[in-house]
Amino acid sequence: MLQVTRLDRLSRSVLHLVTLGAELRERGIGLHVIEQGIDTDTMEGRAMFGMLSALAELQRELIVANTNDGLASARARGRVGRRRPKLTEDQAALAQRLYDEREKTVQQIAGMFSVPRSTVYGHLERAKTLPRRPKRTAVTKP
């Protein structure tokens, strides 16, 4: 006999729950769900298990449908579903200028705006960004 407090503690997906229930039944192992009062050793318990798994699947499909409706509504209002940029357009332009003119390093630019370096790199325009080359040092011959 396998005992769990609730069905959602046993499985996260309805498909897994149903296949697990069938596998337990094939192996002759009963399932006892304490809070819902389900015991698959009885005919009524098996029926309740089947109904609850069908209701759980319905609930999941409703959640997915509502989520998709909400995303479509947000897109219609002009929302694209991503984070707002950390840097404003003016800050990104300043960062680009400072980087291109080699006035500051990426680390220094990040410190100016209190953001990580990865944020600065994300705002730098790849087409405009000049590749960094190490500063040349004068080589002295002995």
Coordinates of C-alpha atoms in Angstrom, one line a residue:
M1 CA 0.0 0.0 0.0
L2 CA 1.3 3.4 -1.0
Q3 CA 0.1 6.3 1.1
V4 CA 0.3 10.0 0.2
T5 CA -1.2 13.0 1.9
R6 CA -2.6 14.5 -1.4
L7 CA -2.6 13.5 -5.0
D8 CA -0.6 16.6 -6.0
R9 CA 2.3 15.3 -3.8
L10 CA 2.5 12.1 -5.8
S11 CA 2.7 13.6 -9.3
R12 CA 3.0 17.0 -11.0
S13 CA 1.2 16.1 -14.3
V14 CA -2.0 14.3 -14.9
L15 CA -0.5 12.0 -17.5
H16 CA 2.1 10.8 -15.0
L17 CA -0.6 10.4 -12.3
V18 CA -2.7 8.2 -14.5
T19 CA 0.2 6.1 -15.7
L20 CA 1.4 5.7 -12.2
G21 CA -2.1 4.7 -11.0
A22 CA -2.2 2.1 -13.8
E23 CA 1.2 0.8 -13.0
L24 CA 0.4 0.5 -9.3
R25 CA -2.8 -1.4 -10.2
E26 CA -0.9 -3.8 -12.4
R27 CA 1.6 -4.5 -9.7
G28 CA -1.1 -5.1 -7.1
I29 CA -0.2 -2.1 -5.0
G30 CA -3.0 -0.1 -3.5
L31 CA -2.9 3.7 -3.3
H32 CA -4.3 5.5 -0.3
V33 CA -4.7 9.3 -0.5
I34 CA -5.2 10.5 3.1
E35 CA -6.7 14.0 2.6
Q36 CA -9.0 13.1 -0.2
G37 CA -10.0 9.8 1.3
I38 CA -9.2 7.8 -1.8
D39 CA -8.4 4.1 -1.5
T40 CA -7.8 2.4 -4.8
D41 CA -8.2 -1.0 -3.2
T42 CA -12.0 -0.4 -3.4
M43 CA -14.1 0.1 -6.5
E44 CA -15.3 3.5 -5.2
G45 CA -11.7 4.6 -4.6
R46 CA -10.7 3.7 -8.1
A47 CA -13.7 5.6 -9.5
M48 CA -12.8 8.7 -7.4
F49 CA -9.2 8.4 -8.5
G50 CA -10.3 8.4 -12.1
M51 CA -12.7 11.4 -11.6
L52 CA -10.1 13.5 -9.8
S53 CA -7.5 12.8 -12.4
A54 CA -10.0 13.9 -15.1
L55 CA -10.8 17.0 -13.2
A56 CA -7.2 17.8 -12.7
E57 CA -6.6 17.5 -16.5
L58 CA -9.6 19.8 -17.1
Q59 CA -8.2 22.3 -14.6
R60 CA -4.8 22.3 -16.3
E61 CA -6.3 22.8 -19.7
L62 CA -8.3 25.8 -18.4
I63 CA -5.2 27.3 -16.9
V64 CA -3.4 26.9 -20.2
A65 CA -6.3 28.5 -22.1
N66 CA -6.6 31.4 -19.7
T67 CA -2.8 32.0 -19.9
N68 CA -2.9 32.1 -23.7
D69 CA -5.9 34.5 -23.6
G70 CA -4.0 36.8 -21.2
L71 CA -0.9 36.8 -23.4
A72 CA -3.0 37.6 -26.5
S73 CA -4.7 40.4 -24.6
A74 CA -1.4 41.8 -23.5
R75 CA 0.0 41.7 -27.1
A76 CA -3.1 43.5 -28.3
R77 CA -2.3 46.3 -25.8
G78 CA 1.3 46.5 -27.1
R79 CA 3.0 44.5 -24.4
V80 CA 5.6 42.0 -25.6
G81 CA 6.2 40.0 -22.4
R82 CA 9.7 40.9 -21.6
R83 CA 11.5 42.8 -19.0
R84 CA 11.9 46.5 -19.3
P85 CA 15.4 47.5 -20.4
K86 CA 17.7 48.4 -17.5
L87 CA 19.2 51.3 -19.4
T88 CA 17.2 54.1 -21.1
E89 CA 17.9 54.9 -24.7
D90 CA 20.0 57.9 -23.7
Q91 CA 22.0 55.8 -21.3
A92 CA 22.5 53.1 -23.9
A93 CA 23.6 55.8 -26.5
L94 CA 26.1 57.2 -23.9
A95 CA 27.4 53.7 -23.1
Q96 CA 27.9 53.1 -26.8
R97 CA 29.7 56.4 -27.3
L98 CA 32.0 55.8 -24.3
Y99 CA 32.8 52.3 -25.4
D100 CA 33.4 53.3 -29.1
E101 CA 35.6 56.2 -28.1
R102 CA 37.5 54.0 -25.6
E103 CA 36.9 56.6 -22.9
K104 CA 35.8 53.9 -20.4
T105 CA 35.9 50.1 -20.2
V106 CA 32.7 48.0 -20.0
Q107 CA 33.3 47.5 -16.3
Q108 CA 33.5 51.3 -15.7
I109 CA 30.4 51.9 -17.8
A110 CA 28.6 49.2 -15.8
G111 CA 29.7 50.9 -12.6
M112 CA 28.3 54.3 -13.8
F113 CA 24.8 52.9 -14.3
S114 CA 24.9 50.4 -11.5
V115 CA 24.3 47.4 -13.7
P116 CA 26.3 44.2 -14.5
R117 CA 28.7 44.1 -17.4
S118 CA 26.4 41.7 -19.2
T119 CA 23.7 44.4 -19.3
V120 CA 26.1 46.8 -20.9
Y121 CA 27.1 44.3 -23.5
G122 CA 23.4 43.6 -24.2
H123 CA 22.8 47.3 -24.9
L124 CA 25.9 47.8 -27.1
E125 CA 24.9 47.7 -30.8
R126 CA 26.8 44.8 -32.4
A127 CA 26.9 46.4 -35.9
K128 CA 28.4 49.7 -34.5
T129 CA 30.6 48.3 -31.8
L130 CA 34.2 48.4 -32.7
P131 CA 36.3 45.4 -31.7
R132 CA 38.6 46.1 -28.8
R133 CA 42.3 45.8 -29.4
P134 CA 44.8 46.0 -26.6
K135 CA 46.6 49.3 -26.4
R136 CA 49.9 49.1 -28.1
T137 CA 52.9 49.6 -26.0
A138 CA 56.2 50.9 -27.3
V139 CA 58.7 48.1 -27.6
T140 CA 62.2 49.2 -26.7
K141 CA 65.2 47.5 -28.2
P142 CA 68.2 46.9 -26.1

